Amino acid sequence: LQLDFWLAPRGPGYPVDVRVPFPSLQPLKAHLEANGVSYSIMIEDVQALVDDERTEMLRGRRRLPLSTNTFDYATYHNLDEIYAFMDLLVAENPNLVSKLEIGRSTENRPIYVLKFSKGGPNRPAVWIDTGIHSREWVTQASGVWFAKKIVLDHENDEGLASILDKMDIFLEIVTNPDGFAFTQTQNRMWRKTRSRHSGSNCIGVDPNRNWDAGFGGPGASKNPCSETYHGPYANSEPEVKAIVDFVKNHGNIKAFVSIHSYSQLLLYPYGYTSTPVPDQKELHQVSQKAVAALSSLYGTKYKYGSIITTIYQASGGTIDWTYNQGIKYSFTFELRDTGRYGFLLPAKQIVPTAQETWLALKVIMLHARDHPY
Amino acid sequence: SAMELPPSHHRANRAAALAAGYVCYRRGSPGRGLRLRTVRRAGRRDIDGVGPKYHLELVLEDIVDEDSTVNCTAEVLYHLGNKNIAPDVQFTIEGELKNTDEADNIFYSQIKSLEKELVAENIPDSHGHVSPEMEPIRLLAWVASGYVMWQNSTENTKFQFAQIKHVKQVKRSDEYLEFDYMILLHEMVSQEIIPWQMTVLWHPQHGVQVTQDSRQPKHASE
């Protein structure tokens, strides 16, 4: 019967406490009754108690950590916690990290970018963004991990140290804060921004169809209610405009990586046209190397190629625009998994995902460092 | 006019996902869910007057035990002219699938002996967590969703199971278990999350059946 005695039998006259597995309930009750043994139920459902305790423990962890060393990287956090993390990281590493506000979202949330720099004016730079599609939670969580990783490794890791000797790294962790807040409170599956445009009851624009590259062409929807709605015009979304302005004003970004989930893919332009990019061969080789590095850690298998041949035609996409701006090393990741959990990736996979992805990012950054243009 | 496709081609992947969903529906149980691991080979040719036919060599994996895999060959014929006809799928599985009789029977007895009908929601939850006793409920939904995906697939769709929003057991006087599910499907070409209601019957000896299903409108909170 697999009875689990919490107060073991001692002898006649002494009570016994026993946890009874589900399928043994009926047989045990029958046995006790047949033998005239009285019993009462102390806990109807042990699992419910365990679940409640777990919830309480999680709630306890929601009190803000005092340093980025006590921050729990292996769980999903909300917007306030991530913004607090950023401030902690800057306060702990003021010589390496600074926080820039590059704009405001539709609902007036600040949009922040972390800058990692060893100094020097307007160095060539690498850009990484996560969370542009708000439901892709493993990406924001990985962004948080990358931020800490850069701080941990910037001196002792030869590759990263050499990158930072020549280049700055910009990291936008919550690229779509309104969408992210909405996934926390209302709809875990929300993808788009939260803007309202006249003439429709439906909310939101797909921020990865709103860029000025093949804007409005096949591979995006003109229906405001659609998940791939491109918006009324290119850069209509402040979240997108903020990055566009930043990139143009900076003028020296050499590698641009936009991170999504899921599907386990590494992609380069174009999505809006089947014309291959001039640098196709080189981007394909870099992708191959990056994917090999990623796989080396846990064996996670990635496919790679241009957006249009690997997934589908998609217009108005981020890296099509950045490539056309002259940022040769423009890549998009689709992180874990391939559909077993999809957007609802278990929290215990956050750190392994971030770790393996970081190896691929380093390949891209090192290549950019070694091939200045 | 037969054409070999690179296995990574998105057309091959869509047909493969559909085939895997169908196979899962036909062979799955609360103890066994199958999903597509790899496309090894893919070919495509047009059948005059009907539509494109894909020949696929697939590797399927067990959802719970990733190391357990089987090879599967499948043919998928899309009916271009008539959207109301589900694609034809034929398949053969090489070798034996893992035996799940014991797990199935345990689950069956557990549910049969419940005093109150089972009710649950959000499986997996927002953090990807599934409690162990809900795993068979989740697998059953996964298997049943293979039917919905099969019935509603075209060359321009690729469905993935996303989440159980709500499940309610329906008491029956016969030997079958019945569950009323509201699930979310992720359609990867349009990126839509589609709520879908399904009534699912199961018995260890009689397999999984979807007796009624209907697509639901996106909810008003958007």
Coordinates of C-alpha atoms in Angstrom, one line a residue:
Chain A
L1 CA 0.0 0.0 0.0
Q2 CA 3.1 2.2 0.3
L3 CA 1.9 3.8 3.6
D4 CA 4.2 6.5 4.9
F5 CA 4.1 6.6 8.7
W6 CA 4.6 10.1 10.2
L7 CA 4.0 8.8 13.7
A8 CA 5.1 5.1 13.7
P9 CA 3.1 2.4 15.5
R10 CA 4.4 1.9 19.1
G11 CA 1.9 -0.5 20.5
P12 CA -1.8 -0.8 21.5
G13 CA -3.3 2.4 22.8
Y14 CA -0.9 4.6 21.0
P15 CA -2.0 6.7 18.0
V16 CA -0.5 6.3 14.6
D17 CA -0.2 9.0 11.9
V18 CA 0.0 7.8 8.4
R19 CA 0.2 9.5 5.0
V20 CA -1.8 7.5 2.5
P21 CA -1.2 7.6 -1.3
F22 CA -4.2 8.2 -3.4
P23 CA -4.8 4.7 -4.8
S24 CA -4.4 3.1 -1.3
L25 CA -7.2 5.2 0.3
Q26 CA -10.1 2.9 -0.4
P27 CA -8.2 -0.4 0.5
L28 CA -6.9 1.1 3.8
K29 CA -10.3 2.5 4.9
A30 CA -11.9 -0.8 4.1
H31 CA -9.3 -2.6 6.2
L32 CA -9.6 -0.3 9.2
E33 CA -13.3 -0.4 9.2
A34 CA -13.4 -4.2 8.8
N35 CA -11.2 -4.4 11.9
G36 CA -13.0 -1.8 14.0
V37 CA -10.1 0.6 14.0
S38 CA -11.3 4.2 14.3
Y39 CA -9.6 6.9 12.3
S40 CA -9.9 10.6 11.5
I41 CA -8.5 12.7 8.7
M42 CA -6.0 15.3 9.9
I43 CA -4.9 16.6 6.4
E44 CA -7.2 16.0 3.5
D45 CA -4.6 16.8 0.8
V46 CA -1.0 16.9 1.7
Q47 CA 0.0 18.0 -1.8
A48 CA -2.1 21.1 -1.5
L49 CA -0.2 22.1 1.6
V50 CA 3.1 21.5 -0.1
D51 CA 2.0 23.6 -3.1
D52 CA 0.9 26.4 -0.7
E53 CA 4.3 26.3 1.0
R54 CA 6.1 26.5 -2.3
T55 CA 4.0 29.5 -3.3
E56 CA 4.9 31.2 0.0
M57 CA 8.5 30.5 -0.4
L58 CA 8.4 32.0 -3.9
R59 CA 6.6 35.0 -2.5
G60 CA 9.3 35.4 0.2
R61 CA 11.9 35.5 -2.5
R62 CA 10.1 38.4 -4.1
R63 CA 11.6 40.8 -1.5
L64 CA 14.2 42.7 -3.4
P65 CA 17.8 41.2 -3.0
L66 CA 20.5 43.4 -1.6
S67 CA 23.1 42.6 -4.2
T68 CA 23.5 41.0 -7.6
N69 CA 25.2 38.2 -5.8
T70 CA 22.0 37.2 -3.9
F71 CA 19.8 37.7 -6.9
D72 CA 18.2 34.5 -8.1
Y73 CA 19.1 34.0 -11.7
A74 CA 17.3 30.7 -11.9
T75 CA 13.8 32.1 -11.6
Y76 CA 11.6 34.5 -13.6
H77 CA 11.4 38.1 -12.3
N78 CA 9.0 40.9 -12.9
L79 CA 9.7 44.3 -14.3
D80 CA 10.4 46.0 -11.0
E81 CA 12.8 43.3 -9.9
I82 CA 14.7 43.6 -13.2
Y83 CA 14.9 47.3 -13.0
A84 CA 16.1 47.1 -9.4
F85 CA 18.7 44.5 -10.5
M86 CA 20.1 47.0 -13.1
D87 CA 20.5 49.7 -10.5
L88 CA 22.3 47.3 -8.2
L89 CA 24.6 46.2 -11.0
V90 CA 25.5 49.8 -11.8
A91 CA 26.0 50.7 -8.1
E92 CA 28.3 47.7 -7.6
N93 CA 30.4 48.3 -10.8
P94 CA 30.3 52.0 -11.5
N95 CA 33.6 51.9 -13.5
L96 CA 32.3 49.4 -16.0
V97 CA 28.5 49.7 -16.1
S98 CA 26.2 52.6 -16.6
K99 CA 22.4 52.8 -17.3
L100 CA 21.0 54.9 -20.2
E101 CA 17.4 55.8 -20.7
I102 CA 16.8 55.7 -24.4
G103 CA 13.1 56.5 -24.5
R104 CA 9.7 55.8 -23.0
S105 CA 7.2 53.1 -23.9
T106 CA 3.6 53.8 -25.0
E107 CA 2.5 53.5 -21.3
N108 CA 5.3 55.8 -20.3
R109 CA 7.6 53.2 -18.8
P110 CA 11.3 54.1 -19.1
I111 CA 13.3 52.1 -21.6
Y112 CA 16.8 51.3 -20.2
V113 CA 20.0 50.1 -21.8
L114 CA 23.0 49.0 -19.9
K115 CA 26.4 50.1 -21.2
F116 CA 29.5 48.1 -20.5
S117 CA 32.6 50.1 -21.3
K118 CA 36.2 50.3 -20.2
G119 CA 36.4 53.9 -21.4
G120 CA 37.2 55.8 -24.6
P121 CA 34.8 58.0 -26.6
N122 CA 32.3 56.3 -28.9
R123 CA 34.1 53.0 -29.4
P124 CA 32.8 50.5 -31.9
A125 CA 30.1 48.6 -30.1
V126 CA 28.0 45.5 -29.8
W127 CA 24.3 45.7 -29.2
I128 CA 22.2 42.9 -27.6
D129 CA 18.5 43.1 -26.9
T130 CA 16.2 40.7 -25.2
G131 CA 12.5 40.7 -24.6
I132 CA 11.3 42.5 -27.7
H133 CA 8.4 40.0 -27.8
S134 CA 7.2 40.1 -24.2
R135 CA 6.0 36.4 -23.9
E136 CA 9.5 35.1 -24.6
W137 CA 10.5 35.1 -21.0
V138 CA 13.7 33.1 -21.2
T139 CA 15.1 36.0 -23.2
Q140 CA 14.7 38.7 -20.6
A141 CA 15.9 36.3 -17.9
S142 CA 19.0 35.5 -20.1
G143 CA 19.6 39.2 -20.5
V144 CA 19.8 39.6 -16.8
W145 CA 22.3 36.7 -16.6
F146 CA 24.4 38.2 -19.5
A147 CA 24.7 41.4 -17.6
K148 CA 26.0 39.7 -14.5
K149 CA 28.2 37.5 -16.6
I150 CA 29.9 40.5 -18.2
V151 CA 30.6 42.0 -14.8
L152 CA 32.0 38.7 -13.5
D153 CA 34.2 37.9 -16.4
H154 CA 35.4 41.3 -17.7
E155 CA 38.8 40.9 -16.3
N156 CA 39.5 37.2 -15.9
D157 CA 38.0 35.9 -19.2
E158 CA 40.5 36.5 -22.0
G159 CA 38.0 36.7 -24.8
L160 CA 35.6 39.1 -23.0
A161 CA 38.5 41.2 -21.7
S162 CA 39.9 41.6 -25.2
I163 CA 36.5 42.5 -26.6
L164 CA 36.0 45.2 -23.9
D165 CA 39.5 46.5 -24.6
K166 CA 38.3 47.6 -28.0
M167 CA 34.5 47.7 -27.9
D168 CA 31.6 48.7 -25.8
I169 CA 28.6 46.4 -25.1
F170 CA 25.1 47.7 -25.0
L171 CA 22.5 45.5 -23.5
E172 CA 18.7 46.2 -23.5
I173 CA 17.1 43.6 -21.3
V174 CA 13.4 44.6 -21.4
T175 CA 12.9 45.9 -24.9
N176 CA 9.1 45.9 -24.6
P177 CA 8.3 46.8 -20.9
D178 CA 4.6 47.4 -21.5
G179 CA 4.2 44.0 -23.0
F180 CA 6.2 42.4 -20.3
A181 CA 4.1 44.0 -17.5
F182 CA 1.0 42.7 -19.4
T183 CA 2.4 39.1 -19.4
Q184 CA 2.9 39.3 -15.7
T185 CA -0.6 40.6 -14.9
Q186 CA -3.1 39.8 -17.6
N187 CA -2.0 37.5 -20.4
R188 CA 1.1 35.4 -20.3
M189 CA 1.0 34.9 -24.0
W190 CA 1.1 38.6 -25.0
R191 CA 3.6 39.3 -27.8
K192 CA 3.2 42.9 -29.1
T193 CA 3.5 46.4 -27.7
R194 CA 0.4 47.9 -26.0
S195 CA -0.2 50.8 -28.3
R196 CA -3.7 51.9 -29.5
H197 CA -4.0 53.1 -33.1
S198 CA -7.1 54.8 -34.3
G199 CA -9.7 52.8 -36.1
S200 CA -9.4 49.6 -34.1
N201 CA -10.3 48.1 -30.8
C202 CA -7.3 45.8 -30.9
I203 CA -4.2 46.8 -29.1
G204 CA -0.5 46.4 -30.0
V205 CA 1.9 46.3 -32.8
D206 CA 4.4 43.5 -33.5
P207 CA 7.7 45.3 -32.7
N208 CA 9.5 42.9 -35.0
R209 CA 7.5 44.0 -38.0
N210 CA 7.7 47.7 -37.3
W211 CA 11.2 48.5 -38.7
D212 CA 11.9 50.3 -41.9
A213 CA 13.0 47.4 -44.0
G214 CA 10.5 46.1 -46.5
F215 CA 7.9 47.7 -44.2
G216 CA 4.4 46.7 -44.9
G217 CA 5.4 44.0 -47.4
P218 CA 4.5 40.3 -47.4
G219 CA 5.4 38.7 -44.1
A220 CA 3.5 41.1 -41.9
S221 CA -0.2 41.8 -41.3
K222 CA -2.1 45.0 -41.8
N223 CA -4.8 43.8 -39.4
P224 CA -4.4 45.5 -36.1
C225 CA -5.8 42.4 -34.3
S226 CA -3.1 40.2 -35.7
E227 CA 0.0 39.1 -33.8
T228 CA 2.2 40.3 -36.7
Y229 CA 0.5 43.6 -37.2
H230 CA 3.2 46.0 -38.6
G231 CA 1.7 49.1 -37.3
P232 CA 0.4 52.3 -39.1
Y233 CA 3.9 53.2 -40.3
A234 CA 7.6 52.3 -39.7
N235 CA 8.9 53.2 -36.3
S236 CA 5.4 54.0 -35.0
E237 CA 6.2 52.2 -31.8
P238 CA 8.3 54.2 -29.3
E239 CA 10.1 51.0 -28.3
V240 CA 11.4 50.6 -31.8
K241 CA 12.0 54.4 -32.4
A242 CA 14.1 54.5 -29.3
I243 CA 16.5 51.9 -30.7
V244 CA 16.5 53.4 -34.2
D245 CA 17.4 56.8 -32.7
F246 CA 20.1 55.3 -30.5
V247 CA 21.7 53.3 -33.3
K248 CA 21.7 56.3 -35.7
N249 CA 23.1 58.7 -33.1
H250 CA 25.8 56.3 -32.0
G251 CA 26.9 55.6 -35.5
N252 CA 29.5 53.0 -34.6
I253 CA 27.7 49.8 -33.8
K254 CA 29.4 46.9 -35.5
A255 CA 27.4 43.9 -34.3
F256 CA 23.7 43.8 -33.5
V257 CA 22.0 40.8 -31.9
S258 CA 18.2 40.6 -31.2
I259 CA 17.1 37.7 -29.0
H260 CA 13.8 35.8 -29.2
S261 CA 12.4 32.4 -28.3
Y262 CA 11.6 29.7 -29.1
S263 CA 12.8 27.3 -31.8
Q264 CA 16.6 27.0 -31.3
L265 CA 17.7 29.0 -34.4
L266 CA 20.5 31.4 -35.3
L267 CA 19.4 33.7 -38.1
Y268 CA 20.9 36.4 -40.3
P269 CA 19.1 38.7 -42.8
Y270 CA 17.0 39.0 -44.8
G271 CA 13.5 38.1 -43.8
Y272 CA 11.7 40.5 -46.2
T273 CA 13.3 39.3 -49.4
S274 CA 14.8 36.2 -50.8
T275 CA 17.7 38.1 -52.3
P276 CA 20.7 37.0 -50.2
V277 CA 22.7 39.6 -48.4
P278 CA 26.1 40.4 -49.9
D279 CA 27.8 39.1 -46.8
Q280 CA 25.9 35.9 -46.8
K281 CA 28.9 33.6 -46.9
E282 CA 30.6 35.2 -44.0
L283 CA 27.5 35.4 -41.9
H284 CA 26.8 31.8 -42.6
Q285 CA 30.3 30.8 -41.4
V286 CA 30.1 32.9 -38.3
S287 CA 26.7 31.3 -37.6
Q288 CA 28.2 27.8 -38.0
K289 CA 30.9 28.6 -35.5
A290 CA 28.5 30.3 -33.0
V291 CA 26.1 27.3 -33.1
A292 CA 29.0 24.9 -32.6
A293 CA 30.1 26.8 -29.5
L294 CA 26.6 26.9 -28.2
S295 CA 26.2 23.1 -28.7
S296 CA 29.5 22.4 -27.0
L297 CA 28.1 23.1 -23.5
Y298 CA 24.9 20.9 -23.2
G299 CA 24.5 19.4 -26.7
T300 CA 21.6 21.7 -27.5
K301 CA 21.0 21.6 -31.3
Y302 CA 20.5 24.7 -33.3
K303 CA 19.8 25.3 -37.0
Y304 CA 21.0 28.4 -38.8
G305 CA 20.4 30.3 -42.0
S306 CA 18.7 33.4 -43.3
I307 CA 15.3 34.3 -41.9
I308 CA 13.5 33.8 -45.1
T309 CA 14.8 30.3 -45.9
T310 CA 14.8 29.0 -42.3
I311 CA 11.5 30.1 -41.0
Y312 CA 9.4 32.3 -43.3
Q313 CA 9.1 35.6 -45.0
A314 CA 8.9 38.4 -42.5
S315 CA 9.0 42.1 -43.4
G316 CA 9.8 45.1 -41.2
G317 CA 12.2 43.0 -39.0
T318 CA 14.9 44.4 -36.7
I319 CA 18.0 42.9 -38.2
D320 CA 17.0 43.6 -41.8
W321 CA 17.0 47.2 -40.9
T322 CA 20.2 47.1 -38.9
Y323 CA 22.0 45.3 -41.7
N324 CA 20.8 47.9 -44.2
Q325 CA 22.2 50.5 -41.9
G326 CA 25.6 49.0 -42.5
I327 CA 25.8 46.8 -39.4
K328 CA 27.2 43.8 -41.1
Y329 CA 27.1 41.4 -38.1
S330 CA 23.3 41.4 -37.6
F331 CA 21.9 38.3 -36.0
T332 CA 18.7 37.0 -34.4
F333 CA 18.6 34.1 -32.0
E334 CA 15.6 32.0 -31.2
L335 CA 16.4 30.3 -27.9
R336 CA 15.1 27.1 -26.2
D337 CA 13.1 25.0 -26.7
T338 CA 11.7 23.5 -29.8
G339 CA 8.1 23.2 -28.6
R340 CA 8.0 20.9 -25.6
Y341 CA 7.3 23.9 -23.4
G342 CA 7.6 26.7 -25.9
F343 CA 7.2 30.1 -24.3
L344 CA 6.6 28.4 -20.9
L345 CA 10.1 27.3 -20.5
P346 CA 10.7 25.9 -17.0
A347 CA 12.7 28.2 -14.9
K348 CA 15.4 25.6 -14.3
Q349 CA 16.4 26.0 -17.9
I350 CA 17.1 29.7 -17.7
V351 CA 20.7 29.4 -16.6
P352 CA 21.7 26.6 -18.9
T353 CA 20.1 28.5 -21.8
A354 CA 21.9 31.7 -20.9
Q355 CA 25.2 29.9 -20.5
E356 CA 25.1 28.2 -23.9
T357 CA 23.8 31.3 -25.6
W358 CA 26.6 33.4 -24.1
L359 CA 29.2 31.1 -25.8
A360 CA 27.6 31.9 -29.2
L361 CA 27.4 35.6 -28.4
K362 CA 31.2 35.6 -27.6
V363 CA 31.9 34.0 -31.0
I364 CA 30.0 36.8 -32.7
M365 CA 31.6 39.5 -30.6
L366 CA 35.1 38.2 -31.1
H367 CA 34.5 38.0 -34.8
A368 CA 33.4 41.6 -34.9
R369 CA 36.4 42.6 -32.9
D370 CA 38.8 40.7 -35.2
H371 CA 37.2 42.0 -38.4
P372 CA 36.8 45.7 -38.0
Y373 CA 35.1 47.5 -40.9
Chain B
S1 CA 7.6 15.9 -60.4
A2 CA 9.1 14.7 -57.2
M3 CA 11.5 17.0 -55.4
E4 CA 13.8 16.3 -52.5
L5 CA 13.7 19.0 -49.8
P6 CA 16.4 19.9 -47.4
P7 CA 15.2 18.5 -44.1
S8 CA 15.5 22.0 -42.5
H9 CA 13.2 23.5 -45.1
H10 CA 10.2 25.2 -43.5
R11 CA 7.7 23.3 -45.7
A12 CA 9.2 20.0 -44.6
N13 CA 9.0 21.1 -41.0
R14 CA 5.3 22.0 -41.3
A15 CA 4.3 18.7 -42.8
A16 CA 6.5 16.9 -40.3
A17 CA 4.8 18.7 -37.3
L18 CA 1.4 17.7 -38.7
A19 CA 2.4 14.1 -39.2
A20 CA 3.9 14.0 -35.7
G21 CA 0.7 15.4 -34.2
Y22 CA -1.3 12.8 -36.0
V23 CA 0.9 9.9 -34.9
C24 CA 0.8 11.2 -31.4
Y25 CA -3.0 11.2 -31.5
R26 CA -3.2 7.7 -32.8
R27 CA -0.5 6.2 -30.5
G28 CA -0.5 8.4 -27.4
S29 CA -1.9 8.1 -23.9
P30 CA -1.7 9.8 -20.6
G31 CA 1.6 7.9 -20.1
R32 CA 3.0 8.5 -23.6
G33 CA 3.2 11.7 -25.6
L34 CA 5.2 11.8 -28.8
R35 CA 6.7 14.8 -30.6
L36 CA 8.9 15.5 -33.5
R37 CA 12.6 15.5 -32.9
T38 CA 14.2 15.6 -36.4
V39 CA 13.3 15.4 -40.0
R40 CA 15.8 13.1 -41.6
R41 CA 14.6 13.2 -45.2
A42 CA 11.8 15.0 -47.0
G43 CA 10.4 14.9 -50.5
R44 CA 7.5 16.7 -52.1
R45 CA 5.5 16.1 -55.2
D46 CA 2.2 17.4 -56.6
I47 CA -0.8 15.0 -56.9
D48 CA -2.8 16.3 -59.9
G49 CA -6.2 17.5 -58.8
V50 CA -5.5 17.2 -55.1
G51 CA -2.5 18.9 -53.8
P52 CA 1.1 18.5 -52.6
K53 CA 2.2 15.3 -51.0
Y54 CA 5.1 15.1 -48.7
H55 CA 7.1 11.9 -48.0
L56 CA 8.9 12.2 -44.7
E57 CA 11.4 10.3 -42.6
L58 CA 11.1 11.4 -39.1
V59 CA 12.6 10.8 -35.7
L60 CA 10.0 11.1 -32.9
E61 CA 10.8 11.4 -29.2
D62 CA 8.9 10.7 -26.0
I63 CA 7.9 14.0 -24.4
V64 CA 8.7 12.8 -20.9
D65 CA 11.7 10.6 -21.6
E66 CA 13.7 12.5 -24.3
D67 CA 16.1 9.7 -24.8
S68 CA 13.4 7.4 -26.0
T69 CA 13.0 7.8 -29.7
V70 CA 11.6 5.9 -32.7
N71 CA 11.9 6.3 -36.4
C72 CA 8.8 7.0 -38.4
T73 CA 8.0 7.3 -42.1
A74 CA 5.0 9.3 -43.0
E75 CA 3.1 10.6 -46.0
V76 CA 1.1 13.8 -45.8
L77 CA -1.3 14.8 -48.6
Y78 CA -2.8 18.3 -48.4
H79 CA -6.2 18.8 -50.2
L80 CA -5.6 22.2 -51.8
G81 CA -9.0 22.5 -53.3
N82 CA -11.0 21.9 -50.2
K83 CA -10.2 23.4 -46.9
N84 CA -12.7 21.3 -45.1
I85 CA -10.9 18.1 -45.7
A86 CA -8.1 17.4 -43.3
P87 CA -4.8 16.3 -44.8
D88 CA -4.4 12.5 -45.4
V89 CA -1.7 11.1 -43.2
Q90 CA -0.2 7.6 -43.4
F91 CA 2.6 6.4 -41.2
T92 CA 4.6 3.5 -40.1
I93 CA 6.7 3.3 -36.9
E94 CA 9.9 1.3 -36.9
G95 CA 10.1 -0.8 -33.8
E96 CA 8.3 -0.7 -30.5
L97 CA 7.0 2.2 -28.6
K98 CA 7.6 2.2 -24.9
N99 CA 5.0 0.2 -23.0
T100 CA 3.0 2.5 -20.7
D101 CA 0.3 0.0 -19.5
E102 CA 1.3 0.3 -15.8
A103 CA 1.4 4.1 -15.8
D104 CA -1.9 4.3 -17.7
N105 CA -3.7 1.9 -15.4
I106 CA -2.5 3.8 -12.3
F107 CA -3.7 7.0 -13.7
Y108 CA -7.0 5.4 -14.7
S109 CA -7.6 4.1 -11.2
Q110 CA -6.7 7.3 -9.6
I111 CA -9.2 9.3 -11.6
K112 CA -11.9 6.7 -11.3
S113 CA -11.6 6.8 -7.6
L114 CA -11.8 10.5 -7.2
E115 CA -14.8 11.6 -5.2
K116 CA -15.0 15.0 -6.7
E117 CA -14.4 15.6 -10.4
L118 CA -10.9 16.8 -11.2
V119 CA -10.5 20.5 -12.0
A120 CA -7.3 22.3 -12.8
E121 CA -5.9 25.2 -14.7
N122 CA -2.7 26.7 -16.3
I123 CA -0.7 23.6 -17.0
P124 CA 2.2 24.3 -17.4
D125 CA 2.0 27.5 -15.3
S126 CA 3.6 30.8 -16.3
H127 CA 7.0 29.5 -15.0
G128 CA 6.8 26.3 -17.0
H129 CA 6.0 24.2 -13.9
V130 CA 3.9 21.0 -14.1
S131 CA 3.2 19.2 -10.9
P132 CA 3.9 15.4 -11.2
E133 CA 0.2 14.4 -10.7
M134 CA -0.8 16.7 -13.5
E135 CA 1.7 15.3 -16.0
P136 CA -0.8 12.7 -17.3
I137 CA -3.5 15.3 -17.6
R138 CA -1.0 17.4 -19.6
L139 CA 0.0 14.5 -21.8
L140 CA -3.6 13.6 -22.5
A141 CA -4.2 17.1 -23.7
W142 CA -1.1 17.0 -25.8
V143 CA -2.2 13.8 -27.5
A144 CA -5.7 15.0 -28.1
S145 CA -4.4 18.3 -29.5
G146 CA -2.8 16.2 -32.2
Y147 CA -6.2 15.5 -33.6
V148 CA -7.1 19.2 -33.6
M149 CA -3.9 20.1 -35.3
W150 CA -4.4 17.4 -37.9
Q151 CA -7.9 18.5 -38.7
N152 CA -7.0 22.2 -39.0
S153 CA -3.6 22.1 -40.7
T154 CA -2.7 23.5 -44.1
E155 CA 0.7 24.0 -45.9
N156 CA 0.7 27.4 -44.2
T157 CA 0.3 26.4 -40.6
K158 CA 2.5 24.9 -38.0
F159 CA 0.8 24.2 -34.7
Q160 CA 2.4 23.6 -31.3
F161 CA 0.7 22.8 -28.0
A162 CA 1.1 25.7 -25.7
Q163 CA -0.9 25.3 -22.5
I164 CA -4.0 23.9 -20.8
K165 CA -6.0 26.9 -19.6
H166 CA -8.6 24.9 -17.9
V167 CA -9.6 21.2 -17.6
K168 CA -12.6 19.7 -16.0
Q169 CA -13.4 16.0 -15.6
V170 CA -16.9 15.0 -16.7
K171 CA -18.2 12.0 -14.7
R172 CA -19.4 9.1 -16.8
S173 CA -21.3 6.0 -15.9
D174 CA -19.4 3.9 -18.4
E175 CA -15.8 2.8 -18.2
Y176 CA -14.4 5.8 -20.1
L177 CA -12.8 8.9 -18.6
E178 CA -14.0 12.2 -20.0
F179 CA -12.3 15.6 -19.8
D180 CA -13.4 18.9 -21.0
Y181 CA -10.3 20.9 -21.9
M182 CA -9.7 24.5 -22.9
I183 CA -6.2 24.6 -24.4
L184 CA -4.1 27.2 -26.1
L185 CA -2.4 26.3 -29.4
H186 CA 0.5 28.3 -30.8
E187 CA 0.3 28.7 -34.6
M188 CA 3.8 29.5 -35.5
V189 CA 3.3 31.0 -39.0
S190 CA 0.8 33.6 -37.9
Q191 CA 2.2 33.6 -34.3
E192 CA -1.4 33.5 -33.0
I193 CA -2.3 31.9 -29.7
I194 CA -5.6 30.1 -30.4
P195 CA -7.9 28.9 -27.6
W196 CA -9.5 25.6 -28.4
Q197 CA -12.1 23.6 -26.6
M198 CA -11.9 19.8 -26.8
T199 CA -13.9 17.0 -25.3
V200 CA -11.6 14.1 -24.8
L201 CA -12.5 10.5 -24.0
W202 CA -9.9 7.9 -22.9
H203 CA -9.7 4.4 -21.8
P204 CA -6.5 2.3 -21.4
Q205 CA -7.6 -0.2 -24.0
H206 CA -9.4 2.1 -26.3
G207 CA -7.0 5.0 -26.8
V208 CA -7.7 8.7 -27.0
Q209 CA -10.7 10.2 -28.8
V210 CA -11.7 13.8 -29.4
T211 CA -15.4 13.7 -29.6
Q212 CA -16.1 17.3 -29.9
D213 CA -13.9 20.4 -30.5
S214 CA -14.3 24.0 -31.3
R215 CA -12.1 27.0 -31.9
Q216 CA -12.7 29.8 -29.5
P217 CA -12.5 33.6 -30.0
K218 CA -9.5 35.4 -28.6
H219 CA -10.5 36.7 -25.2
A220 CA -11.7 40.3 -24.6
S221 CA -8.8 41.3 -22.4
E222 CA -6.8 42.0 -25.5

